Each structure stands twice: as structure tokens, then as C-alpha cells.
Short mmCIF file of C-alpha atoms in Angstrom, two decimals:
data_model
loop_
_atom_site.label_atom_id
_atom_site.label_comp_id
_atom_site.label_asym_id
_atom_site.label_seq_id
_atom_site.Cartn_x
_atom_site.Cartn_y
_atom_site.Cartn_z
CA MET A 1 128.44 45.38 -65.84
CA GLY A 2 125.90 42.77 -65.55
CA LEU A 3 126.60 39.05 -64.61
CA THR A 4 125.31 37.59 -67.61
CA GLU A 5 127.17 40.24 -70.26
CA ASP A 6 129.30 38.90 -72.81
CA THR A 7 132.79 39.97 -71.68
CA SER A 8 134.06 39.12 -75.03
CA PRO A 9 136.41 41.76 -77.02
CA ALA A 10 134.38 42.03 -79.90
CA ALA A 11 131.14 42.45 -77.33
CA VAL A 12 132.92 44.83 -75.35
CA VAL A 13 133.64 46.84 -78.25
CA ARG A 14 129.96 46.76 -79.61
CA ARG A 15 128.73 48.12 -76.42
CA GLN A 16 131.28 51.03 -76.35
CA TYR A 17 129.99 51.72 -80.10
CA LEU A 18 126.21 51.80 -78.64
CA ALA A 19 127.00 53.75 -76.05
CA SER A 20 128.68 56.35 -78.01
CA ALA A 21 125.66 56.39 -80.60
CA ALA A 22 123.49 56.71 -77.72
CA GLY A 23 125.34 59.70 -76.08
CA ASP A 24 125.50 57.34 -72.91
CA LEU A 25 128.83 58.62 -71.78
CA ALA A 26 128.36 56.60 -68.37
CA ALA A 27 127.66 53.15 -70.16
CA LEU A 28 130.58 54.08 -72.21
CA ARG A 29 132.86 54.64 -69.34
CA GLU A 30 132.28 51.07 -68.10
CA THR A 31 133.62 49.54 -71.15
CA LEU A 32 136.76 51.39 -70.43
CA ALA A 33 139.82 50.20 -68.19
CA PRO A 34 140.58 52.65 -65.16
CA ASP A 35 143.99 52.88 -67.08
CA VAL A 36 142.87 53.08 -70.46
CA GLU A 37 145.19 54.58 -72.98
CA TRP A 38 142.76 56.33 -75.91
CA THR A 39 144.75 57.88 -78.79
CA GLU A 40 143.18 60.01 -81.52
CA MET A 41 145.50 60.03 -84.46
CA ALA A 42 147.80 62.95 -85.21
CA GLY A 43 146.16 65.18 -87.58
CA PHE A 44 142.53 64.83 -85.96
CA PRO A 45 141.04 67.85 -84.46
CA LEU A 46 141.52 65.78 -80.75
CA ALA A 47 144.92 64.47 -81.66
CA GLY A 48 146.67 62.98 -78.51
CA THR A 49 146.07 60.04 -75.87
CA TYR A 50 143.40 60.34 -73.13
CA ARG A 51 143.83 58.54 -69.88
CA THR A 52 141.09 57.38 -67.37
CA PRO A 53 137.34 56.57 -68.53
CA GLU A 54 136.82 60.58 -67.36
CA GLY A 55 139.24 61.95 -69.39
CA VAL A 56 138.27 59.96 -72.63
CA THR A 57 134.40 61.02 -72.28
CA SER A 58 135.55 64.68 -71.21
CA GLY A 59 138.41 65.17 -73.79
CA VAL A 60 137.10 63.42 -76.83
CA MET A 61 133.24 62.68 -76.52
CA GLU A 62 132.19 65.62 -75.07
CA LYS A 63 133.95 67.78 -77.48
CA LEU A 64 132.89 65.94 -80.67
CA ALA A 65 129.59 66.99 -79.34
CA GLN A 66 130.24 70.19 -78.83
CA ASP A 67 131.80 71.04 -82.54
CA TRP A 68 129.69 68.30 -84.47
CA GLU A 69 126.16 67.77 -84.74
CA ASN A 70 124.89 64.13 -84.58
CA TRP A 71 128.81 62.59 -84.53
CA THR A 72 128.00 58.90 -85.05
CA ALA A 73 131.01 56.08 -85.58
CA HIS A 74 129.22 53.60 -87.31
CA ASP A 75 130.81 50.12 -86.75
CA ASP A 76 130.69 48.01 -89.81
CA THR A 77 133.26 45.46 -89.85
CA TYR A 78 134.93 43.73 -86.89
CA VAL A 79 138.26 41.60 -87.37
CA VAL A 80 139.05 39.91 -84.02
CA ASP A 81 142.27 38.26 -83.07
CA GLY A 82 142.64 36.97 -79.32
CA GLU A 83 142.46 40.24 -77.48
CA ASP A 84 142.62 42.75 -80.48
CA VAL A 85 139.78 44.16 -82.03
CA VAL A 86 140.05 46.37 -84.97
CA VAL A 87 136.84 47.83 -86.37
CA LEU A 88 136.45 49.06 -90.05
CA ALA A 89 134.10 52.13 -89.41
CA ARG A 90 132.53 55.43 -90.81
CA TYR A 91 132.14 58.96 -89.07
CA THR A 92 129.33 60.98 -89.98
CA ALA A 93 128.21 64.31 -88.42
CA THR A 94 127.54 67.61 -89.54
CA HIS A 95 130.05 70.67 -88.43
CA ARG A 96 128.28 72.93 -86.10
CA VAL A 97 130.09 76.01 -87.47
CA THR A 98 130.50 75.25 -91.01
CA GLY A 99 127.63 73.20 -91.65
CA ASN A 100 129.46 70.82 -93.87
CA PRO A 101 128.61 67.35 -93.65
CA LEU A 102 131.29 64.52 -92.77
CA ASN A 103 131.22 61.09 -93.74
CA VAL A 104 134.72 59.21 -93.58
CA ARG A 105 135.84 55.73 -93.12
CA VAL A 106 138.05 55.03 -90.48
CA ALA A 107 140.02 51.92 -88.41
CA HIS A 108 139.58 51.56 -85.02
CA HIS A 109 142.06 49.11 -83.02
CA PHE A 110 141.16 47.90 -79.42
CA THR A 111 142.88 45.72 -76.85
CA VAL A 112 140.32 44.30 -74.29
CA ARG A 113 141.47 42.69 -71.44
CA GLY A 114 139.44 41.30 -68.62
CA GLY A 115 136.23 42.50 -70.30
CA LEU A 116 137.40 46.41 -70.57
CA ILE A 117 139.03 48.31 -73.22
CA VAL A 118 142.61 48.83 -72.29
CA ARG A 119 143.94 50.52 -75.81
CA PHE A 120 142.72 52.38 -78.52
CA GLU A 121 144.18 53.89 -81.38
CA GLN A 122 142.30 55.51 -84.38
CA PHE A 123 143.05 55.77 -87.83
CA ALA A 124 141.48 58.20 -89.68
CA ASP A 125 141.18 60.40 -93.01
CA THR A 126 142.49 63.40 -90.80
CA ALA A 127 142.15 65.71 -94.02
CA LEU A 128 138.37 64.91 -94.33
CA VAL A 129 137.67 66.01 -91.18
CA ARG A 130 139.49 69.11 -91.48
CA ASP A 131 137.97 70.39 -94.42
CA ALA A 132 134.52 69.51 -93.13
CA ALA A 133 135.66 71.96 -90.08
CA THR A 134 137.17 74.84 -91.95
CA SER A 135 135.99 74.88 -95.64
#
């Protein structure tokens, strides 16, 4: 992280979305604390809690890229309360096997401390994701 980079919670979260959208997993890992806890919602294809920056990118981002074309999390609205950042967002993608498009609203809750994301929890309409992957 550069000395002039904004380490406010919202700025750190925004860098994570930009890195994800660009497919820059190294830059994404730089936003995550070494002991990060990243939880994908029950019912989501990658449900579970991932730890370490490498665990998050290999267990979540790389797998999404394998199964979905152009997977993007669009960060629309930020609600910030101290170290907590809730982002109202949207996932768009096309499933590589079914060819079905995905466009689903989601909410993400981040906790940022010391300029790094220490916790993430996903809230999503998992039925829409499942339907796009299986129908």
C-alpha cells in the first residue's frame, strides 16, 4: 500500500471492488488482513468461511472465474459506520455451462481495521444464483 493511499474503511473496500472487477487478485489480496475471515452465505455455491488473503482469492474469486464469465460485483451504495462498511451491490455474470445470465442484488458487510479488511459477510438471493447455474 502506498503511503498516500486512503486507508479509510470505505476507500479500502472500494479498492477491493476495483481489484476484483479488474481481475487483479494480487491487488485484491493487498486489501485483506493476514487473518481475514471471508464468509460466503449458506446456499451460495461457494458457501463457507475462507481465511488468509490467498485462501480468499483461490477459494472464491478463482472458482467464480472458472464457473462464470465476466463475474462482476457492482458496488452501488456504501453505508459506513466507523470500521463497518455495508455495500449494497449487484452481481452480474453468465454461467459458463448453462449460458444463463445472472443479475442479482446483494449486500456485503465488511469490517476494516488498520487499513485492511478483517471480516466480510455476504448476503445474496442464493436461489437466483443456483437457478442460473442449474436451469
